[in-house]
Amino acid sequence: MTPQTRAAITAVHGYLPPDVLTNADLARMVDTTDAWITERTGIKQRHILKGEGLGTSHMGAEAVRGLLAKTKTKPEDIELLVCATTTPDFVHPCTANLICDMVGIRSVGSFDVQAACSGFLYALTAACQFIVAGTYKKVIVVGADKMSAIVDYTDRATCVLFGDGAAAVLLEPSPNGNGIMDTLLRSDGSGAKHLHQKAGGSRMPPTAETVAKRLHYIHQEGPQVYKFAVAGMSEVTTELMARNNLRADMIDWVVPHQANRRIIETTAERLGLPLDKVMFTIQKYGNTTTATIPLCLWDYESKLKTGDRLLLAAFGGGFSWGGAYVTWAYDGASVPKLNGNTPKPRLEKSSWL
Ligand SMILES: CC(C)(COP(=O)(O)OP(=O)(O)OC[C@H]1O[C@@H](n2cnc3c(N)ncnc32)[C@H](O)[C@@H]1OP(=O)(O)O)[C@@H](O)C(=O)NCCC(=O)NCCS
């Protein structure tokens, strides 16, 4: 029997829009303070995508362009692109289609995955199967979200949490046996009442009334979601460790979804892992939903070494949650880091709009 092909992340690249919204800026918009936001969430600032006609696809495309440049990959070599997003540009076409068009990836499959903050892990798990099955050899997985489009900037309990951003990874057959070793996905739709966006879909199409009632924004019951998030993140990481015979001292990095610093700290504590083994970007990017995990990988890339053991974990709307056990496939220190931020947003407004 031939040994099974393993999928590996062989490159990562991120994009953050240039405009920054600080806690001090928010304190001028709603009744909050830098001290409250910092203490309760760990967030100091977040990036916001500004510019007429720019949507999630703009940031996704910037991340993919960087990924292609960094790996010297031609768009025509990509065989599939999967985009995780909870803020698609449109109901249809899907954002993955738009990103492909923007970066010159033509006539290959591309689709979106919607699993809120767990979306990147869902998309990674789905995309991984095409490599393992031997169907494709170069697949891109993007996590991109323009949360500022669905955040109510009069609701102090949610508007302080979210930011905009995108990051993309290249998946290929493992060059050295390292890669995605195990994944775990969970969901519970009964959690929807605690975290949702009511209007804009087929159940409640947009009307003057839905707009007036602010139903196109995120509704989040913070304390309830917090409780489930801690339980869910702990559940997947503990289960992945148990079924892969991993002790805490064998883990090099925890790569958690960045929703709240306190959720991450509690998860690490339950695993018995020191915080210097945990990736944090929340202080500068906030919660970028599907982009948090790949942005962490991008931020910490230079510290990652071949064979490092990583535990990825996320929790979000749905409820949906999940995890992945990954052994890192390359030496991050030897990768030249491109600057993912262009000084001004490149206009991506399609001619038909
Ligand atoms: C949203 C969150 C930061 C709120 O923190 P919290 O410690 O639970 O705070 P609470 O909601 O209990 O509110 C405590 C008090 O702070 C107030 N408050 C809420 N937001 C505030 C803000 N931005 N500034 C100042 N005060 C604020 C509340 O009104 C409340 O006041 P009260 O005691 O007078 O009623 C936290 O619950 C959280 O992170 N939840 C999970 C988010 C998440 O994981 N989402 C899933 C992925 S998207």
Tab-separated table of C-alpha atoms and ligand atoms in Angstrom:
chain	number	residue	atom	x	y	z
A	1	MET	CA	0.000	0.000	0.000
A	2	THR	CA	1.410	3.457	-0.864
A	3	PRO	CA	1.743	5.747	2.141
A	4	GLN	CA	-0.961	8.399	2.370
A	5	THR	CA	-0.105	11.879	1.107
A	6	ARG	CA	-0.132	14.443	3.897
A	7	ALA	CA	-1.180	18.063	3.295
A	8	ALA	CA	1.182	20.739	4.587
A	9	ILE	CA	1.053	24.500	4.893
A	10	THR	CA	4.078	25.531	2.827
A	11	ALA	CA	3.620	29.327	2.944
A	12	VAL	CA	1.512	32.013	4.612
A	13	HIS	CA	0.893	35.670	3.894
A	14	GLY	CA	-1.339	38.296	5.481
A	15	TYR	CA	-2.846	41.652	4.686
A	16	LEU	CA	-4.070	44.376	7.020
A	17	PRO	CA	-5.704	47.517	5.698
A	18	PRO	CA	-3.683	50.649	6.520
A	19	ASP	CA	-6.297	52.479	8.637
A	20	VAL	CA	-6.083	51.822	12.382
A	21	LEU	CA	-8.884	52.299	14.932
A	22	THR	CA	-7.464	52.656	18.426
A	23	ASN	CA	-9.187	52.288	21.784
A	24	ALA	CA	-8.899	56.051	22.171
A	25	ASP	CA	-10.775	56.504	18.867
A	26	LEU	CA	-13.544	54.177	20.124
A	27	ALA	CA	-13.753	56.065	23.414
A	28	ARG	CA	-14.748	59.112	21.349
A	29	MET	CA	-17.504	57.094	19.608
A	30	VAL	CA	-19.117	55.118	22.489
A	31	ASP	CA	-19.091	55.116	26.289
A	32	THR	CA	-15.910	53.120	26.851
A	33	THR	CA	-12.287	53.553	27.879
A	34	ASP	CA	-8.907	52.231	26.806
A	35	ALA	CA	-8.530	50.762	30.309
A	36	TRP	CA	-11.820	48.764	30.084
A	37	ILE	CA	-11.097	47.404	26.604
A	38	THR	CA	-7.509	46.481	27.470
A	39	GLU	CA	-8.413	44.801	30.755
A	40	ARG	CA	-11.504	42.908	29.534
A	41	THR	CA	-10.267	41.923	26.041
A	42	GLY	CA	-6.526	42.575	25.609
A	43	ILE	CA	-7.193	44.667	22.485
A	44	LYS	CA	-5.397	48.008	21.945
A	45	GLN	CA	-6.193	48.651	18.278
A	46	ARG	CA	-7.635	47.064	15.150
A	47	HIS	CA	-7.341	47.716	11.399
A	48	ILE	CA	-10.331	48.943	9.405
A	49	LEU	CA	-10.807	48.709	5.643
A	50	LYS	CA	-11.794	52.090	4.252
A	51	GLY	CA	-12.332	53.062	0.647
A	52	GLU	CA	-15.422	53.130	-1.496
A	53	GLY	CA	-16.215	49.846	-3.188
A	54	LEU	CA	-13.696	47.816	-1.184
A	55	GLY	CA	-14.960	44.597	0.370
A	56	THR	CA	-13.571	41.437	1.904
A	57	SER	CA	-12.313	40.245	-1.500
A	58	HIS	CA	-9.947	43.226	-1.674
A	59	MET	CA	-8.089	42.079	1.445
A	60	GLY	CA	-8.238	38.412	0.424
A	61	ALA	CA	-6.787	39.287	-2.975
A	62	GLU	CA	-3.975	41.319	-1.383
A	63	ALA	CA	-3.082	38.362	0.840
A	64	VAL	CA	-3.150	35.930	-2.107
A	65	ARG	CA	-1.059	38.267	-4.292
A	66	GLY	CA	1.551	38.373	-1.524
A	67	LEU	CA	1.432	34.601	-1.114
A	68	LEU	CA	1.978	34.047	-4.842
A	69	ALA	CA	4.826	36.601	-4.944
A	70	LYS	CA	6.485	35.181	-1.865
A	71	THR	CA	6.430	31.606	-3.171
A	72	LYS	CA	7.103	32.606	-6.795
A	73	THR	CA	3.943	30.718	-7.753
A	74	LYS	CA	2.119	31.610	-10.963
A	75	PRO	CA	-1.670	32.069	-10.656
A	76	GLU	CA	-2.143	29.359	-13.297
A	77	ASP	CA	-0.425	26.815	-11.014
A	78	ILE	CA	-3.179	27.089	-8.373
A	79	GLU	CA	-5.757	24.314	-8.693
A	80	LEU	CA	-8.336	25.337	-6.065
A	81	LEU	CA	-9.027	28.347	-3.849
A	82	VAL	CA	-11.200	28.172	-0.743
A	83	CYS	CA	-12.176	31.336	1.110
A	84	ALA	CA	-13.486	31.320	4.659
A	85	THR	CA	-15.492	34.445	5.349
A	86	THR	CA	-18.500	35.571	7.302
A	87	THR	CA	-18.619	38.939	5.534
A	88	PRO	CA	-18.738	38.007	1.841
A	89	ASP	CA	-18.768	40.920	-0.625
A	90	PHE	CA	-22.132	39.693	-1.909
A	91	VAL	CA	-24.655	36.949	-1.192
A	92	HIS	CA	-23.428	35.706	-4.564
A	93	PRO	CA	-21.071	35.367	-6.335
A	94	CYS	CA	-18.903	33.941	-3.602
A	95	THR	CA	-15.846	35.850	-2.441
A	96	ALA	CA	-13.483	33.051	-3.525
A	97	ASN	CA	-14.653	33.578	-7.139
A	98	LEU	CA	-13.944	37.322	-6.858
A	99	ILE	CA	-10.496	36.792	-5.349
A	100	CYS	CA	-9.542	34.402	-8.158
A	101	ASP	CA	-10.645	36.969	-10.728
A	102	MET	CA	-8.673	39.760	-9.021
A	103	VAL	CA	-5.418	37.804	-8.848
A	104	GLY	CA	-5.663	36.073	-12.220
A	105	ILE	CA	-6.488	32.528	-11.083
A	106	ARG	CA	-8.717	31.329	-13.921
A	107	SER	CA	-10.996	28.358	-14.584
A	108	VAL	CA	-10.372	26.435	-11.396
A	109	GLY	CA	-12.775	25.618	-8.585
A	110	SER	CA	-13.244	28.210	-5.883
A	111	PHE	CA	-15.784	28.363	-3.101
A	112	ASP	CA	-16.562	30.023	0.225
A	113	VAL	CA	-16.893	28.376	3.616
A	114	GLN	CA	-19.121	30.019	6.219
A	115	ALA	CA	-18.472	28.911	9.775
A	116	ALA	CA	-17.987	32.321	11.430
A	117	CYS	CA	-14.839	32.483	13.577
A	118	SER	CA	-14.111	28.785	13.020
A	119	GLY	CA	-14.275	29.274	9.251
A	120	PHE	CA	-10.545	29.068	8.601
A	121	LEU	CA	-10.280	25.688	10.358
A	122	TYR	CA	-13.316	24.405	8.466
A	123	ALA	CA	-11.849	25.626	5.134
A	124	LEU	CA	-8.423	24.203	5.953
A	125	THR	CA	-9.955	20.827	6.827
A	126	ALA	CA	-11.998	20.768	3.613
A	127	ALA	CA	-9.089	21.876	1.399
A	128	CYS	CA	-6.740	19.393	3.032
A	129	GLN	CA	-8.850	16.498	1.719
A	130	PHE	CA	-8.114	17.409	-1.914
A	131	ILE	CA	-4.369	17.136	-1.244
A	132	VAL	CA	-4.673	13.924	0.784
A	133	ALA	CA	-6.825	12.345	-1.945
A	134	GLY	CA	-4.229	13.279	-4.546
A	135	THR	CA	-6.726	15.406	-6.508
A	136	TYR	CA	-4.700	18.644	-6.327
A	137	LYS	CA	-1.153	19.677	-5.478
A	138	LYS	CA	-1.547	23.434	-4.956
A	139	VAL	CA	-4.521	24.762	-3.023
A	140	ILE	CA	-4.950	28.191	-1.424
A	141	VAL	CA	-7.004	28.686	1.729
A	142	VAL	CA	-7.923	32.279	2.581
A	143	GLY	CA	-9.438	33.673	5.762
A	144	ALA	CA	-10.763	37.189	5.137
A	145	ASP	CA	-13.274	39.365	6.932
A	146	LYS	CA	-14.398	42.967	6.824
A	147	MET	CA	-16.052	42.909	10.228
A	148	SER	CA	-16.422	46.703	10.214
A	149	ALA	CA	-19.239	46.170	7.667
A	150	ILE	CA	-21.429	44.305	10.186
A	151	VAL	CA	-20.342	45.871	13.478
A	152	ASP	CA	-22.723	48.322	15.129
A	153	TYR	CA	-20.509	51.229	16.168
A	154	THR	CA	-23.158	52.358	18.668
A	155	ASP	CA	-22.961	49.036	20.591
A	156	ARG	CA	-20.006	49.332	22.939
A	157	ALA	CA	-20.114	45.656	23.937
A	158	THR	CA	-19.291	44.429	20.405
A	159	CYS	CA	-17.723	47.295	18.455
A	160	VAL	CA	-14.540	47.222	20.531
A	161	LEU	CA	-13.851	43.579	19.660
A	162	PHE	CA	-13.621	43.338	15.902
A	163	GLY	CA	-11.210	44.368	13.149
A	164	ASP	CA	-10.649	43.760	9.433
A	165	GLY	CA	-7.928	41.637	7.850
A	166	ALA	CA	-7.041	38.660	5.699
A	167	ALA	CA	-4.417	35.959	5.401
A	168	ALA	CA	-3.842	33.062	3.039
A	169	VAL	CA	-1.934	29.791	3.202
A	170	LEU	CA	-0.632	27.539	0.444
A	171	LEU	CA	-1.397	23.845	0.904
A	172	GLU	CA	0.748	21.284	-0.895
A	173	PRO	CA	1.688	17.625	-0.452
A	174	SER	CA	4.101	17.503	2.476
A	175	PRO	CA	7.744	17.778	1.442
A	176	ASN	CA	9.029	16.036	4.588
A	177	GLY	CA	6.243	14.212	6.430
A	178	ASN	CA	5.239	17.255	8.463
A	179	GLY	CA	1.850	18.871	7.929
A	180	ILE	CA	-1.767	18.625	8.990
A	181	MET	CA	-1.817	15.578	11.246
A	182	ASP	CA	-5.357	15.746	12.611
A	183	THR	CA	-8.404	18.003	12.553
A	184	LEU	CA	-11.559	18.206	14.604
A	185	LEU	CA	-14.769	20.092	13.767
A	186	ARG	CA	-17.828	20.651	15.956
A	187	SER	CA	-21.055	22.652	15.762
A	188	ASP	CA	-24.216	23.311	17.739
A	189	GLY	CA	-26.851	25.395	15.986
A	190	SER	CA	-28.752	25.960	19.213
A	191	GLY	CA	-26.071	28.515	20.076
A	192	ALA	CA	-27.327	30.825	17.324
A	193	LYS	CA	-29.463	32.815	19.731
A	194	HIS	CA	-26.358	34.107	21.498
A	195	LEU	CA	-24.410	35.228	18.415
A	196	HIS	CA	-25.932	36.081	15.066
A	197	GLN	CA	-26.774	38.646	12.427
A	198	LYS	CA	-30.525	38.442	11.984
A	199	ALA	CA	-31.300	40.287	8.762
A	200	GLY	CA	-29.963	40.245	5.225
A	201	GLY	CA	-30.407	36.544	4.494
A	202	SER	CA	-33.373	34.624	3.087
A	203	ARG	CA	-35.162	34.371	6.453
A	204	MET	CA	-35.270	38.122	6.921
A	205	PRO	CA	-34.448	39.949	3.681
A	206	PRO	CA	-33.495	43.609	4.028
A	207	THR	CA	-36.328	46.100	4.451
A	208	ALA	CA	-36.508	49.660	5.751
A	209	GLU	CA	-37.699	48.137	9.047
A	210	THR	CA	-34.770	45.702	9.406
A	211	VAL	CA	-32.374	48.569	8.760
A	212	ALA	CA	-34.144	50.854	11.247
A	213	LYS	CA	-33.972	48.097	13.883
A	214	ARG	CA	-30.230	47.637	13.219
A	215	LEU	CA	-30.744	43.931	12.472
A	216	HIS	CA	-27.936	43.840	9.894
A	217	TYR	CA	-25.355	44.073	12.630
A	218	ILE	CA	-23.802	41.400	14.855
A	219	HIS	CA	-25.837	40.561	17.913
A	220	GLN	CA	-23.656	39.044	20.616
A	221	GLU	CA	-24.455	38.101	24.201
A	222	GLY	CA	-20.873	38.409	25.379
A	223	PRO	CA	-20.869	36.592	28.727
A	224	GLN	CA	-22.795	33.558	27.357
A	225	VAL	CA	-20.531	33.299	24.307
A	226	TYR	CA	-17.488	33.676	26.547
A	227	LYS	CA	-18.525	30.642	28.611
A	228	PHE	CA	-19.086	28.438	25.551
A	229	ALA	CA	-15.872	29.701	23.897
A	230	VAL	CA	-13.705	28.678	26.850
A	231	ALA	CA	-15.385	25.256	26.999
A	232	GLY	CA	-15.168	24.693	23.226
A	233	MET	CA	-11.535	25.761	22.835
A	234	SER	CA	-10.534	23.582	25.784
A	235	GLU	CA	-12.540	20.619	24.480
A	236	VAL	CA	-10.934	20.495	21.030
A	237	THR	CA	-7.383	21.093	22.197
A	238	THR	CA	-7.654	18.489	24.973
A	239	GLU	CA	-9.180	15.944	22.608
A	240	LEU	CA	-6.554	16.543	19.905
A	241	MET	CA	-3.779	16.125	22.460
A	242	ALA	CA	-5.293	12.908	23.828
A	243	ARG	CA	-5.825	11.233	20.497
A	244	ASN	CA	-2.357	12.210	19.211
A	245	ASN	CA	-0.586	11.204	22.438
A	246	LEU	CA	0.636	14.732	23.077
A	247	ARG	CA	1.711	15.986	26.483
A	248	ALA	CA	1.738	19.726	27.200
A	249	ASP	CA	5.555	19.806	27.145
A	250	MET	CA	5.508	18.454	23.561
A	251	ILE	CA	3.530	21.417	22.180
A	252	ASP	CA	5.624	24.231	20.703
A	253	TRP	CA	2.805	26.652	19.840
A	254	VAL	CA	-0.878	27.101	20.526
A	255	VAL	CA	-2.507	29.093	17.714
A	256	PRO	CA	-5.845	30.218	19.121
A	257	HIS	CA	-8.631	32.219	17.527
A	258	GLN	CA	-8.196	35.764	18.845
A	259	ALA	CA	-11.564	36.731	20.357
A	260	ASN	CA	-10.554	37.767	23.847
A	261	ARG	CA	-7.174	37.557	25.578
A	262	ARG	CA	-8.822	36.110	28.685
A	263	ILE	CA	-10.379	33.221	26.714
A	264	ILE	CA	-6.947	32.395	25.279
A	265	GLU	CA	-5.249	32.581	28.682
A	266	THR	CA	-7.845	30.309	30.285
A	267	THR	CA	-7.495	27.777	27.444
A	268	ALA	CA	-3.700	27.750	27.843
A	269	GLU	CA	-4.029	27.369	31.604
A	270	ARG	CA	-6.357	24.380	31.210
A	271	LEU	CA	-3.833	22.750	28.880
A	272	GLY	CA	-1.002	23.441	31.314
A	273	LEU	CA	0.839	25.534	28.712
A	274	PRO	CA	2.851	28.672	29.494
A	275	LEU	CA	1.783	31.856	27.686
A	276	ASP	CA	5.118	32.149	25.862
A	277	LYS	CA	3.968	29.161	23.796
A	278	VAL	CA	0.765	30.917	22.771
A	279	MET	CA	0.452	33.169	19.734
A	280	PHE	CA	-1.147	36.556	20.415
A	281	THR	CA	-2.058	39.174	17.830
A	282	ILE	CA	-5.300	40.344	19.439
A	283	GLN	CA	-3.639	43.448	20.922
A	284	LYS	CA	-2.967	44.900	17.469
A	285	TYR	CA	-5.566	43.313	15.152
A	286	GLY	CA	-8.572	42.565	17.427
A	287	ASN	CA	-10.903	39.766	16.328
A	288	THR	CA	-10.650	39.471	12.533
A	289	THR	CA	-12.925	36.376	12.581
A	290	THR	CA	-11.705	33.938	9.879
A	291	ALA	CA	-8.359	35.709	9.535
A	292	THR	CA	-7.135	35.407	13.133
A	293	ILE	CA	-5.428	32.000	12.869
A	294	PRO	CA	-3.613	32.528	9.532
A	295	LEU	CA	-2.646	36.054	10.652
A	296	CYS	CA	-1.072	34.508	13.764
A	297	LEU	CA	0.872	32.064	11.582
A	298	TRP	CA	2.021	34.961	9.384
A	299	ASP	CA	3.033	37.114	12.356
A	300	TYR	CA	5.002	34.316	14.022
A	301	GLU	CA	6.317	32.751	10.798
A	302	SER	CA	9.938	33.688	11.428
A	303	LYS	CA	9.829	31.875	14.798
A	304	LEU	CA	8.406	28.617	13.387
A	305	LYS	CA	10.828	25.755	12.806
A	306	THR	CA	10.484	22.544	10.809
A	307	GLY	CA	8.799	19.927	12.982
A	308	ASP	CA	7.335	22.378	15.523
A	309	ARG	CA	4.114	20.991	16.972
A	310	LEU	CA	1.184	23.426	16.716
A	311	LEU	CA	-2.329	23.205	18.133
A	312	LEU	CA	-4.827	25.408	16.282
A	313	ALA	CA	-8.204	26.097	17.923
A	314	ALA	CA	-11.192	28.317	17.216
A	315	PHE	CA	-14.690	29.010	18.492
A	316	GLY	CA	-17.392	31.207	17.010
A	317	GLY	CA	-20.893	31.835	15.751
A	318	GLY	CA	-23.105	28.856	15.086
A	319	PHE	CA	-21.896	27.811	17.524
A	320	SER	CA	-19.050	26.288	15.551
A	321	TRP	CA	-15.688	25.260	16.903
A	322	GLY	CA	-12.731	23.165	15.892
A	323	GLY	CA	-9.053	22.441	16.089
A	324	ALA	CA	-6.092	21.087	14.183
A	325	TYR	CA	-2.832	19.434	15.132
A	326	VAL	CA	-0.124	20.534	12.720
A	327	THR	CA	3.583	19.844	12.560
A	328	TRP	CA	5.228	22.768	10.801
A	329	ALA	CA	6.734	21.887	7.434
A	330	TYR	CA	9.420	24.544	6.931
A	331	ASP	CA	11.878	26.819	8.629
A	332	GLY	CA	10.148	30.185	8.902
A	333	ALA	CA	13.338	32.100	9.657
A	334	SER	CA	14.659	31.452	6.174
A	335	VAL	CA	11.595	32.908	4.435
A	336	PRO	CA	11.991	36.479	3.189
A	337	LYS	CA	9.077	38.447	4.646
A	338	LEU	CA	7.215	40.588	2.143
A	339	ASN	CA	5.484	43.640	3.466
A	340	GLY	CA	1.816	42.743	3.143
A	341	ASN	CA	0.555	46.280	3.563
A	342	THR	CA	0.334	48.545	0.588
A	343	PRO	CA	0.346	52.227	1.616
A	344	LYS	CA	-3.024	52.934	0.012
A	345	PRO	CA	-5.804	50.471	-0.677
A	346	ARG	CA	-5.696	49.476	-4.311
A	347	LEU	CA	-9.096	50.106	-5.857
A	348	GLU	CA	-10.833	46.877	-6.707
A	349	LYS	CA	-14.238	48.220	-7.611
A	350	SER	CA	-15.556	46.054	-10.400
A	351	SER	CA	-16.730	47.838	-13.537
A	352	TRP	CA	-20.213	46.302	-13.348
A	353	LEU	CA	-21.005	47.849	-9.954
B	1	LIG	C1	-17.795	40.905	25.129
B	1	LIG	C2	-16.906	40.738	26.355
B	1	LIG	C3	-15.562	41.372	26.120
B	1	LIG	C4	-17.579	41.473	27.517
B	1	LIG	O1	-16.779	41.295	28.682
B	1	LIG	P1	-17.448	40.842	30.058
B	1	LIG	O2	-16.401	40.836	31.063
B	1	LIG	O3	-18.199	39.564	29.785
B	1	LIG	O4	-18.394	42.037	30.346
B	1	LIG	P2	-19.996	42.046	30.541
B	1	LIG	O5	-20.657	41.845	29.224
B	1	LIG	O6	-20.352	41.117	31.652
B	1	LIG	O7	-20.188	43.520	30.993
B	1	LIG	C5	-19.673	44.014	32.220
B	1	LIG	C6	-20.014	45.481	32.315
B	1	LIG	O8	-19.210	46.202	31.378
B	1	LIG	C7	-20.055	46.986	30.558
B	1	LIG	N1	-19.442	47.087	29.235
B	1	LIG	C8	-19.635	46.298	28.143
B	1	LIG	N2	-18.873	46.739	27.127
B	1	LIG	C9	-18.189	47.802	27.593
B	1	LIG	C10	-17.256	48.677	27.016
B	1	LIG	N3	-16.830	48.545	25.744
B	1	LIG	N4	-16.730	49.655	27.786
B	1	LIG	C11	-17.103	49.821	29.051
B	1	LIG	N5	-18.010	49.031	29.659
B	1	LIG	C12	-18.528	48.029	28.922
B	1	LIG	C13	-21.384	46.260	30.546
B	1	LIG	O9	-22.430	47.133	30.208
B	1	LIG	C14	-21.456	45.788	31.978
B	1	LIG	O10	-21.873	46.850	32.766
B	1	LIG	P3	-22.849	46.600	34.020
B	1	LIG	O11	-22.083	45.706	34.943
B	1	LIG	O12	-23.074	47.971	34.552
B	1	LIG	O13	-24.072	45.943	33.453
B	1	LIG	C15	-16.748	39.237	26.710
B	1	LIG	O14	-17.957	38.749	27.210
B	1	LIG	C16	-16.328	38.378	25.562
B	1	LIG	O15	-15.233	38.465	25.083
B	1	LIG	N6	-17.199	37.454	25.122
B	1	LIG	C17	-16.854	36.441	24.136
B	1	LIG	C18	-16.609	36.983	22.765
B	1	LIG	C19	-16.330	35.839	21.846
B	1	LIG	O16	-15.579	34.939	22.159
B	1	LIG	N7	-16.963	35.800	20.701
B	1	LIG	C20	-16.876	34.585	19.912
B	1	LIG	C21	-16.108	34.727	18.754
B	1	LIG	S1	-16.701	35.955	17.671
